[in-house]
Amino acid sequence: MTSSSHAGDARAKPTHTAVVGLQWGDEGKGKIVDLLTASHDVIVRYNGGANAGHTVVVGPQRYALHLIPSGILYPDKVCVIGNGVVVDPEKLIQEIDALRARGIEVGDNLKVSDRAHVVMPYHKEHDAALENVLASRAPGPGSKAGEQAGVDLSIGTTKRGIGPAYADKVHRSTAIRMGDLLDADLLLRKLRVICAIRSAELAALGVNAPPLDPVELTRTFAALGRRLAPRITDTTYLLHGYLAERRAILFEGANACLLDIDHGTYPYVTSSNCSTLGIPAGTGVPGSNITRVMGIMKAYTTRVGAGPCPTELVDELGDRIRQRGNEYGTTTGRPRRCGWLDLVAVRYSAMVCGATALAVMLLDVLSGFDELKLCTRYRLPDGSLSDRFIPDAERMAKVSPVFETLPGWREELDEAADRSSLPLNAQQYLRRIEEIVGVPIEIISVGPERTQTLTSA
Ligand code: GDP
Ligand code: IMO
Ligand code: MG
């Protein structure tokens, strides 16, 4: 580890930082984690799984990270996958191999919690099959031939098995954790029971496949366990050891606050606590250690999958943002829904996450618009105005956005040198964000590359 650590200096107290998305994901967390990694020693993922897609661009190289923390490009830092993450071991090994093939060192510097839950193949099948049934594209349990298609209740998940894996975590007795992969006998005992239950469930969801084979699954997953064994450890003690050594820790949020299972637009959310509130439970590190919370937000709004998005633009303006911002999912390639910046939502997320600073990303995408709109309040069905976000999809679907209109700018921003050299209308746009959210902007991003970053602290 480098001099950003404070080992040996009894007085220096490192800053432990959280990086968290304040919208519906894909805000540019990967880019900021990569940037801030330089001043931290340990980078920790605390939630989610391979549903995340974090992009880091370094010169001509573009890396899409799904399970491995975005700090991995620095060989002298430690990356940790905490207990709150659900790990697909096959995907993790693929990601390690792909990075190594590109010359990135993934050795002793990547650790995985023995208590992180395992995403099994049947979780992914269940995820896809349930989505299919909920979208009424397939016959559901108890449906009759020729029955009329019902309402679409699908979430638009990434089909990475996230929901079913977290459901097993809560079920307890049908769950498998990374540590279990190291004990083939235990794994087989568990899988004999689990496979019988899951095979029946998958059949009920309309999956036409042979019953799951516990022996085969044990063979495969014990082998994956052997491969990952040197990395699997008690990461809670590991992290507390780093805290005691005064190493600086960076907590990398996946997904985002409005997708948080408790605080997002339920049920159109993911299955973990992706706000900063998930950090203590997902790592074993008390939240009181974290003094800096960098809230990451796009200069506009995007969302992938179903669920309310009051400021969505389903017109040419939305298409323009999608094209300029290249708004296609890092994990699934789906086009992202685009809209004006919803500051009711961002202010809410900043409150829930305790944001101490903001990073405003993709500001360059907004060049060339005559005017820009900021949503500052919602109009409720009874006609009244509210400045409160509603973390409930049914009720959120009934609000309409109330906008403040600001003048746009024509200049491209991708080569801007600092905040004060931005066009005046861009500066005004940023000031309004700070005023309405009530949190200072520390980072402004004007392009995907490390160098296309303005700091205004
Ligand atoms: P994450 O999931 O929050 O890490 O975000 P994603 O990587 O899924 O999506 C953000 C996308 O925006 C990626 O393709 C980034 O390379 C890109 N990006 C990040 N910052 C900027 C920026 O300031 N301008 C532009 N044009 N692209 C950016
Ligand atoms: P990053 O970390 C954007 C969305 C999915 C879906 C819902 C539930 O790259 O910002 P899931 O597969 O988690 O059960 O899907 O949550 N979703 C994301 N959207 N970025 C993400 O991660 C997301 N992770 C989950 O599109 O609507
Ligand atoms: Mg993403």
Coordinates of C-alpha atoms and ligand atoms in Angstrom, one line a residue:
M1 CA 0.0 0.0 0.0
T2 CA 1.1 3.5 -0.7
S3 CA 1.6 6.7 1.3
S4 CA -2.1 7.4 1.2
S5 CA -2.2 5.0 4.1
H6 CA -1.5 6.5 7.5
A7 CA 0.1 3.5 9.1
G8 CA 2.7 4.3 11.7
D9 CA 1.4 7.8 12.2
A10 CA -0.5 7.8 15.5
R11 CA -2.0 11.2 15.0
A12 CA -3.2 11.1 11.4
K13 CA -6.8 10.0 11.1
P14 CA -7.7 8.9 7.6
T15 CA -10.9 10.0 5.9
H16 CA -13.1 7.0 5.1
T17 CA -15.3 7.8 2.1
A18 CA -18.5 6.4 0.8
V19 CA -19.4 6.7 -2.9
V20 CA -23.1 6.3 -3.6
G21 CA -25.5 6.9 -6.4
L22 CA -28.2 9.4 -5.7
Q23 CA -30.5 8.4 -8.6
W24 CA -31.6 5.1 -10.2
G25 CA -28.1 3.9 -11.0
D26 CA -25.4 4.4 -13.7
E27 CA -24.5 7.9 -12.4
G28 CA -20.8 7.4 -13.0
K29 CA -19.8 5.8 -9.7
G30 CA -17.1 3.7 -11.3
K31 CA -15.3 6.8 -12.7
I32 CA -15.4 8.5 -9.3
V33 CA -14.4 5.4 -7.3
D34 CA -11.4 5.0 -9.7
L35 CA -10.5 8.7 -9.1
L36 CA -10.8 8.6 -5.3
T37 CA -8.9 5.2 -5.1
A38 CA -5.7 7.2 -5.4
S39 CA -6.2 8.7 -2.0
H40 CA -7.5 5.5 -0.3
D41 CA -5.9 2.2 0.6
V42 CA -8.9 -0.2 0.6
I43 CA -11.9 -0.3 -1.7
V44 CA -15.0 -2.2 -0.5
R45 CA -18.2 -3.2 -2.2
Y46 CA -21.0 -3.6 0.3
N47 CA -24.1 -4.5 -1.7
G48 CA -25.6 -5.8 -4.9
G49 CA -24.0 -8.3 -7.2
A50 CA -23.3 -8.6 -10.9
N51 CA -26.4 -6.4 -11.6
A52 CA -23.9 -3.5 -11.2
G53 CA -22.0 -2.3 -14.2
H54 CA -19.3 0.3 -13.3
T55 CA -17.3 1.8 -16.1
V56 CA -13.8 3.1 -15.8
V57 CA -12.1 4.7 -18.7
V58 CA -8.3 5.2 -18.8
G59 CA -7.0 6.6 -22.1
P60 CA -8.1 4.1 -24.8
Q61 CA -9.0 1.4 -22.3
R62 CA -12.5 1.0 -21.1
Y63 CA -13.2 -1.4 -18.2
A64 CA -16.7 -2.6 -17.2
L65 CA -16.7 -3.9 -13.6
H66 CA -19.6 -5.9 -12.2
L67 CA -18.4 -7.6 -9.0
I68 CA -14.9 -6.4 -8.5
P69 CA -14.5 -3.0 -6.8
S70 CA -13.5 -0.2 -9.3
G71 CA -10.3 0.3 -7.4
I72 CA -8.8 -2.8 -8.9
L73 CA -6.9 -0.9 -11.6
Y74 CA -4.4 0.3 -8.8
P75 CA -2.2 -2.7 -8.0
D76 CA -1.1 -1.4 -4.6
K77 CA -4.7 -1.2 -3.2
V78 CA -6.7 -3.9 -1.5
C79 CA -10.2 -4.6 -3.0
V80 CA -12.8 -6.3 -0.8
I81 CA -16.1 -7.8 -1.6
G82 CA -18.1 -7.5 1.6
N83 CA -20.6 -9.8 3.2
G84 CA -23.5 -7.7 1.9
V85 CA -22.7 -8.6 -1.7
V86 CA -24.2 -11.6 -3.5
V87 CA -21.4 -13.2 -5.5
D88 CA -21.8 -15.2 -8.7
P89 CA -18.5 -17.2 -8.5
E90 CA -18.5 -18.0 -12.2
K91 CA -18.9 -14.3 -13.1
L92 CA -16.3 -13.3 -10.6
I93 CA -13.7 -15.7 -12.0
Q94 CA -14.5 -14.5 -15.5
E95 CA -14.0 -10.9 -14.4
I96 CA -10.7 -11.8 -12.8
D97 CA -9.5 -13.6 -15.9
A98 CA -10.6 -10.9 -18.2
L99 CA -8.8 -8.2 -16.2
R100 CA -5.6 -10.4 -16.0
A101 CA -5.8 -10.9 -19.8
R102 CA -5.6 -7.1 -20.1
G103 CA -2.6 -6.9 -17.8
I104 CA -4.3 -5.9 -14.6
E105 CA -2.9 -7.5 -11.6
V106 CA -5.6 -9.4 -9.6
G107 CA -3.6 -11.3 -7.0
D108 CA -3.6 -11.1 -3.2
N109 CA -5.2 -7.7 -3.6
L110 CA -8.8 -9.0 -3.9
K111 CA -10.6 -10.5 -0.9
V112 CA -14.1 -11.9 -0.7
S113 CA -16.2 -12.3 2.5
D114 CA -16.8 -15.9 3.6
R115 CA -20.3 -14.7 4.5
A116 CA -21.2 -13.1 1.1
H117 CA -24.1 -15.1 -0.3
V118 CA -23.6 -17.2 -3.5
V119 CA -25.7 -16.6 -6.6
M120 CA -26.4 -20.1 -8.0
P121 CA -27.6 -20.9 -11.5
Y122 CA -31.1 -21.6 -10.2
H123 CA -31.3 -18.1 -8.9
K124 CA -30.7 -16.7 -12.4
E125 CA -33.3 -19.1 -13.9
H126 CA -35.8 -18.2 -11.2
D127 CA -35.2 -14.4 -11.8
A128 CA -35.8 -14.8 -15.5
A129 CA -38.7 -17.2 -15.1
L130 CA -40.5 -15.0 -12.6
E131 CA -40.0 -11.9 -14.7
N132 CA -41.5 -13.8 -17.6
V133 CA -44.5 -14.8 -15.6
L134 CA -45.0 -11.3 -14.2
A135 CA -44.8 -9.9 -17.7
S136 CA -47.6 -12.3 -18.6
R137 CA -45.6 -13.7 -21.4
A138 CA -45.6 -17.1 -19.9
P139 CA -48.4 -19.1 -18.2
G140 CA -48.1 -18.6 -14.4
P141 CA -49.0 -21.0 -11.7
G142 CA -52.6 -21.9 -11.9
S143 CA -53.2 -20.2 -15.2
K144 CA -55.4 -21.9 -17.8
A145 CA -54.8 -22.4 -21.5
G146 CA -56.0 -19.4 -23.5
E147 CA -56.3 -17.3 -20.4
Q148 CA -56.2 -13.6 -21.2
A149 CA -52.8 -11.9 -20.5
G150 CA -52.9 -9.9 -17.3
V151 CA -51.2 -6.7 -16.2
D152 CA -47.4 -6.5 -16.5
L153 CA -45.9 -6.7 -13.0
S154 CA -42.3 -7.4 -14.1
I155 CA -39.6 -5.3 -12.5
G156 CA -37.3 -5.3 -15.6
T157 CA -34.5 -6.9 -13.6
T158 CA -31.0 -7.6 -14.9
K159 CA -31.8 -11.3 -14.6
R160 CA -28.5 -11.8 -12.7
G161 CA -30.3 -13.8 -9.9
I162 CA -30.1 -10.9 -7.4
G163 CA -33.6 -11.0 -6.0
P164 CA -33.7 -14.8 -5.6
A165 CA -30.2 -14.9 -4.0
Y166 CA -31.1 -12.2 -1.4
A167 CA -34.5 -14.0 -0.8
D168 CA -32.5 -17.2 0.1
K169 CA -30.3 -15.1 2.4
V170 CA -33.5 -14.2 4.3
H171 CA -34.9 -17.7 4.1
R172 CA -31.7 -18.8 5.7
S173 CA -31.9 -22.6 5.4
T174 CA -31.8 -22.6 1.6
A175 CA -28.9 -20.2 1.3
I176 CA -25.3 -20.9 0.3
R177 CA -22.5 -18.6 1.4
M178 CA -19.0 -18.3 -0.1
G179 CA -17.5 -20.1 2.9
D180 CA -19.8 -23.1 2.2
L181 CA -18.0 -23.6 -1.2
L182 CA -14.9 -24.7 0.7
D183 CA -16.7 -27.7 2.3
A184 CA -17.9 -30.1 -0.4
D185 CA -19.7 -32.4 2.0
L186 CA -21.7 -29.5 3.5
L187 CA -22.4 -28.2 0.1
L188 CA -23.8 -31.5 -1.1
R189 CA -26.0 -31.9 2.0
K190 CA -27.5 -28.5 1.5
L191 CA -27.9 -28.8 -2.3
R192 CA -29.8 -32.2 -2.0
V193 CA -32.5 -30.4 -0.2
I194 CA -32.3 -27.1 -2.1
C195 CA -32.3 -28.7 -5.5
A196 CA -35.6 -30.6 -4.8
I197 CA -37.3 -27.4 -3.7
R198 CA -36.0 -25.2 -6.5
S199 CA -36.7 -27.8 -9.2
A200 CA -40.4 -27.8 -8.1
E201 CA -40.5 -24.0 -8.0
L202 CA -38.9 -23.6 -11.4
A203 CA -41.4 -26.1 -12.9
A204 CA -44.2 -24.1 -11.3
L205 CA -42.9 -21.0 -13.0
G206 CA -43.1 -22.8 -16.4
V207 CA -39.4 -23.7 -16.8
N208 CA -39.2 -26.9 -18.8
A209 CA -35.8 -28.3 -17.8
P210 CA -34.6 -31.5 -16.1
P211 CA -34.5 -31.4 -12.3
L212 CA -31.4 -29.8 -10.8
D213 CA -28.7 -32.2 -10.0
P214 CA -27.1 -31.7 -6.6
V215 CA -24.1 -33.8 -7.3
E216 CA -23.3 -32.0 -10.5
L217 CA -23.8 -28.6 -8.9
T218 CA -21.6 -29.6 -5.9
R219 CA -18.9 -30.6 -8.3
T220 CA -19.0 -27.4 -10.2
F221 CA -19.3 -25.1 -7.2
A222 CA -16.7 -26.9 -5.0
A223 CA -14.3 -26.4 -7.9
L224 CA -15.1 -22.7 -8.1
G225 CA -14.6 -22.6 -4.3
R226 CA -11.2 -24.2 -4.7
R227 CA -10.2 -21.5 -7.2
L228 CA -11.4 -18.7 -5.0
A229 CA -10.3 -20.2 -1.7
P230 CA -7.2 -17.9 -1.2
R231 CA -9.5 -14.9 -1.4
I232 CA -12.3 -16.1 0.9
T233 CA -11.9 -14.7 4.4
D234 CA -13.6 -13.0 7.3
T235 CA -13.6 -9.5 5.8
T236 CA -15.1 -7.9 8.9
Y237 CA -12.0 -8.7 10.9
L238 CA -9.9 -7.8 7.8
L239 CA -11.5 -4.3 7.6
H240 CA -11.3 -3.7 11.3
G241 CA -7.6 -4.5 11.1
Y242 CA -7.2 -1.9 8.4
L243 CA -9.2 0.6 10.5
A244 CA -6.8 -0.1 13.4
E245 CA -3.8 0.5 11.1
R246 CA -5.4 3.8 10.1
R247 CA -5.7 2.8 6.4
A248 CA -8.2 4.9 4.4
I249 CA -11.2 2.9 3.3
L250 CA -13.5 3.7 0.3
F251 CA -16.9 2.2 0.3
E252 CA -18.2 1.7 -3.2
G253 CA -22.0 1.6 -3.6
A254 CA -23.6 -0.4 -6.3
N255 CA -27.0 0.3 -7.8
A256 CA -28.3 3.5 -6.1
C257 CA -30.4 5.1 -3.4
L258 CA -33.6 5.2 -5.4
L259 CA -33.2 1.4 -6.0
D260 CA -32.7 0.7 -2.3
I261 CA -35.0 -2.1 -1.1
D262 CA -36.2 0.0 1.9
H263 CA -35.8 3.6 0.6
G264 CA -36.3 3.4 -3.2
T265 CA -39.4 3.3 -5.5
Y266 CA -40.6 0.0 -4.1
P267 CA -41.3 -2.6 -5.6
Y268 CA -39.3 -1.3 -8.6
V269 CA -36.0 -1.5 -6.7
T270 CA -33.2 -4.0 -6.3
S271 CA -33.0 -6.4 -3.4
S272 CA -30.3 -4.8 -1.2
N273 CA -29.7 -1.6 0.8
C274 CA -27.7 0.3 -1.8
S275 CA -27.9 3.6 0.0
T276 CA -25.1 4.3 2.5
L277 CA -27.4 2.8 5.1
G278 CA -26.3 -0.6 3.7
I279 CA -22.6 0.0 4.5
P280 CA -22.5 -1.1 8.2
A281 CA -24.6 -4.2 7.6
G282 CA -22.8 -5.1 4.3
T283 CA -19.3 -4.8 5.7
G284 CA -19.3 -5.0 9.5
V285 CA -17.9 -1.5 9.8
P286 CA -19.9 1.0 11.9
G287 CA -21.2 3.9 9.9
S288 CA -19.7 6.3 12.4
N289 CA -16.3 5.8 10.7
I290 CA -17.5 7.4 7.5
T291 CA -17.1 11.1 7.5
R292 CA -17.2 11.8 3.8
V293 CA -20.1 10.8 1.6
M294 CA -19.7 11.6 -2.1
G295 CA -23.2 11.5 -3.7
I296 CA -22.9 10.8 -7.4
M297 CA -25.5 12.3 -9.7
K298 CA -26.0 12.7 -13.4
A299 CA -26.7 16.3 -14.6
Y300 CA -30.0 14.7 -15.8
T301 CA -32.0 11.6 -14.9
T302 CA -31.8 8.1 -16.3
R303 CA -33.5 4.8 -15.2
V304 CA -33.3 1.2 -16.6
G305 CA -36.1 -1.2 -16.1
A306 CA -39.7 -0.5 -15.0
G307 CA -41.0 1.9 -12.3
P308 CA -41.9 5.6 -12.0
C309 CA -39.6 8.3 -13.3
P310 CA -41.6 11.5 -13.2
T311 CA -39.2 13.6 -15.3
E312 CA -38.8 11.0 -18.1
L313 CA -38.8 12.5 -21.6
V314 CA -40.4 10.1 -24.1
D315 CA -39.8 12.4 -27.0
E316 CA -37.0 13.7 -29.2
L317 CA -35.4 15.5 -26.2
G318 CA -35.1 12.2 -24.4
D319 CA -33.6 10.6 -27.5
R320 CA -31.1 13.4 -27.8
I321 CA -29.9 12.9 -24.2
R322 CA -29.7 9.1 -24.8
Q323 CA -27.6 9.6 -27.9
R324 CA -25.3 12.3 -26.5
G325 CA -24.8 10.4 -23.2
N326 CA -24.6 7.0 -24.9
E327 CA -27.2 5.9 -22.4
Y328 CA -27.3 2.1 -22.9
G329 CA -26.9 -0.2 -19.9
T330 CA -23.3 -1.4 -19.0
T331 CA -24.7 -4.7 -17.8
T332 CA -27.6 -5.5 -20.1
G333 CA -27.1 -3.1 -23.0
R334 CA -30.8 -1.9 -22.6
P335 CA -31.5 1.7 -23.7
R336 CA -31.8 3.8 -20.5
R337 CA -34.9 6.0 -20.0
C338 CA -33.8 9.6 -20.0
G339 CA -35.3 12.8 -18.6
W340 CA -34.7 16.2 -16.9
L341 CA -32.9 16.3 -13.6
D342 CA -35.3 15.4 -10.8
L343 CA -33.9 17.4 -7.8
V344 CA -36.7 16.3 -5.5
A345 CA -35.3 12.8 -5.9
V346 CA -31.6 13.9 -5.5
R347 CA -32.4 16.0 -2.4
Y348 CA -34.1 13.0 -0.9
S349 CA -31.2 10.6 -1.7
A350 CA -28.7 13.1 -0.4
M351 CA -30.7 13.2 2.9
V352 CA -31.0 9.5 3.2
C353 CA -27.4 8.9 2.4
G354 CA -26.0 11.8 4.4
A355 CA -24.2 13.2 1.3
T356 CA -21.5 15.7 2.4
A357 CA -20.5 16.5 -1.2
L358 CA -21.9 16.0 -4.7
A359 CA -20.2 14.8 -7.9
V360 CA -22.2 16.1 -10.9
M361 CA -21.5 13.7 -13.8
L362 CA -22.1 13.9 -17.6
L363 CA -22.6 17.7 -17.6
D364 CA -21.1 17.7 -21.1
V365 CA -24.1 15.8 -22.4
L366 CA -26.4 18.9 -21.8
S367 CA -24.5 21.2 -24.3
G368 CA -26.7 22.4 -27.2
F369 CA -30.1 22.5 -25.5
D370 CA -31.9 25.9 -25.7
E371 CA -33.2 25.5 -22.2
L372 CA -32.9 23.0 -19.4
K373 CA -35.5 22.0 -16.8
L374 CA -35.0 21.2 -13.2
C375 CA -37.7 19.5 -11.3
T376 CA -38.0 21.2 -7.9
R377 CA -41.4 19.9 -6.7
Y378 CA -44.1 17.4 -7.5
R379 CA -47.8 18.1 -8.1
L380 CA -49.9 15.6 -6.2
P381 CA -53.2 14.2 -7.5
D382 CA -55.2 16.6 -5.3
G383 CA -53.4 19.6 -7.0
S384 CA -51.2 20.5 -4.1
L385 CA -47.4 20.9 -4.4
S386 CA -44.9 18.8 -2.4
D387 CA -41.1 18.9 -2.2
R388 CA -41.0 15.3 -0.8
F389 CA -40.0 12.2 -2.7
I390 CA -42.3 9.3 -2.3
P391 CA -40.6 5.9 -2.0
D392 CA -43.6 4.0 -3.2
A393 CA -44.2 3.2 -6.9
E394 CA -48.0 3.4 -6.9
R395 CA -48.1 6.8 -5.3
M396 CA -45.1 8.1 -7.2
A397 CA -46.7 7.1 -10.5
K398 CA -49.5 9.7 -9.8
V399 CA -47.2 12.8 -9.3
S400 CA -46.3 15.2 -12.0
P401 CA -43.1 17.2 -12.0
V402 CA -43.0 21.0 -11.5
F403 CA -40.1 22.5 -13.4
E404 CA -37.9 25.5 -13.1
T405 CA -36.5 26.5 -16.6
L406 CA -32.9 27.6 -17.0
P407 CA -31.1 28.8 -20.2
G408 CA -28.9 26.2 -21.8
W409 CA -25.4 26.6 -23.4
R410 CA -24.0 25.7 -26.8
E411 CA -20.3 25.2 -26.0
E412 CA -19.0 21.7 -25.7
L413 CA -17.5 21.2 -22.2
D414 CA -15.3 18.1 -22.6
E415 CA -12.1 20.2 -22.5
A416 CA -13.1 22.6 -19.8
A417 CA -10.3 23.3 -17.3
D418 CA -12.2 24.3 -14.2
R419 CA -15.6 25.2 -12.9
S420 CA -15.1 29.0 -13.4
S421 CA -14.2 28.5 -17.1
L422 CA -17.5 26.7 -17.8
P423 CA -20.1 28.8 -19.8
L424 CA -22.0 31.1 -17.4
N425 CA -25.3 29.2 -18.0
A426 CA -23.6 25.9 -17.0
Q427 CA -22.3 27.6 -13.8
Q428 CA -25.8 28.8 -13.1
Y429 CA -27.2 25.3 -13.6
L430 CA -24.7 23.9 -11.1
R431 CA -25.4 26.7 -8.6
R432 CA -29.1 25.9 -8.7
I433 CA -28.4 22.2 -8.0
E434 CA -26.3 23.2 -4.9
E435 CA -29.0 25.6 -3.7
I436 CA -31.9 23.1 -4.1
V437 CA -30.0 20.0 -2.8
G438 CA -28.2 22.0 -0.1
V439 CA -24.9 20.1 -0.6
P440 CA -21.8 21.5 -2.2
I441 CA -20.6 20.2 -5.6
E442 CA -17.0 19.0 -5.2
I443 CA -16.6 17.2 -8.6
I444 CA -17.9 18.1 -12.0
S445 CA -17.4 15.5 -14.8
V446 CA -17.4 16.5 -18.4
G447 CA -16.4 13.3 -20.1
P448 CA -15.7 9.6 -19.3
E449 CA -12.0 9.9 -18.9
R450 CA -10.1 10.4 -15.6
T451 CA -8.7 13.7 -17.0
Q452 CA -12.2 15.1 -17.9
T453 CA -12.9 16.0 -14.3
L454 CA -13.1 19.4 -12.6
T455 CA -12.8 19.7 -8.9
S456 CA -14.3 22.7 -7.3
A457 CA -13.4 22.2 -3.7
Ligands
GDP1 P1 -22.0 3.5 -12.7 O1 -22.8 2.2 -12.7 O2 -22.6 4.5 -11.8 O3 -20.6 3.2 -12.5 O4 -22.1 4.1 -14.1 P2 -22.0 3.4 -15.6 O5 -20.6 3.1 -15.8 O6 -23.0 2.3 -15.7 O7 -22.5 4.5 -16.6 C1 -21.9 5.7 -16.7 C2 -21.5 5.9 -18.1 O8 -21.1 7.3 -18.3 C3 -20.2 5.2 -18.4 O9 -20.3 4.8 -19.8 C4 -19.1 6.2 -18.2 O10 -17.9 5.9 -19.0 C5 -19.8 7.4 -18.7 N1 -19.4 8.7 -18.1 C6 -19.0 8.9 -16.8 N2 -18.8 10.2 -16.6 C7 -19.0 10.8 -17.7 C8 -19.1 12.2 -18.1 O11 -18.8 13.1 -17.4 N3 -19.4 12.5 -19.4 C9 -19.7 11.5 -20.3 N4 -20.1 11.8 -21.5 N5 -19.7 10.2 -20.0 C10 -19.4 9.9 -18.7
IMO2 P1 -25.1 0.3 -11.2 O1 -24.3 -0.2 -10.0 C1 -29.0 0.7 -13.1 C2 -32.2 -2.0 -11.8 C3 -32.6 -3.0 -12.8 C4 -34.1 -3.2 -12.4 C5 -34.0 -3.2 -10.9 C6 -33.9 -4.5 -10.3 O2 -24.5 0.0 -12.5 O3 -25.6 1.7 -11.1 P2 -32.1 -6.5 -10.2 O4 -31.4 -7.2 -11.3 O5 -31.2 -5.7 -9.3 O6 -33.1 -7.3 -9.4 O7 -33.0 -5.3 -11.0 O8 -32.8 -2.5 -10.6 N1 -30.8 -2.0 -11.5 C7 -29.9 -1.1 -12.0 N2 -30.1 0.0 -12.8 N3 -27.8 0.5 -12.6 C8 -27.6 -0.5 -11.7 O9 -26.4 -0.7 -11.1 C9 -28.7 -1.3 -11.4 N4 -28.8 -2.4 -10.6 C10 -30.1 -2.8 -10.7 O10 -32.5 -2.4 -14.1 O11 -34.9 -2.1 -12.8
MG3 MG -23.8 1.1 -14.1

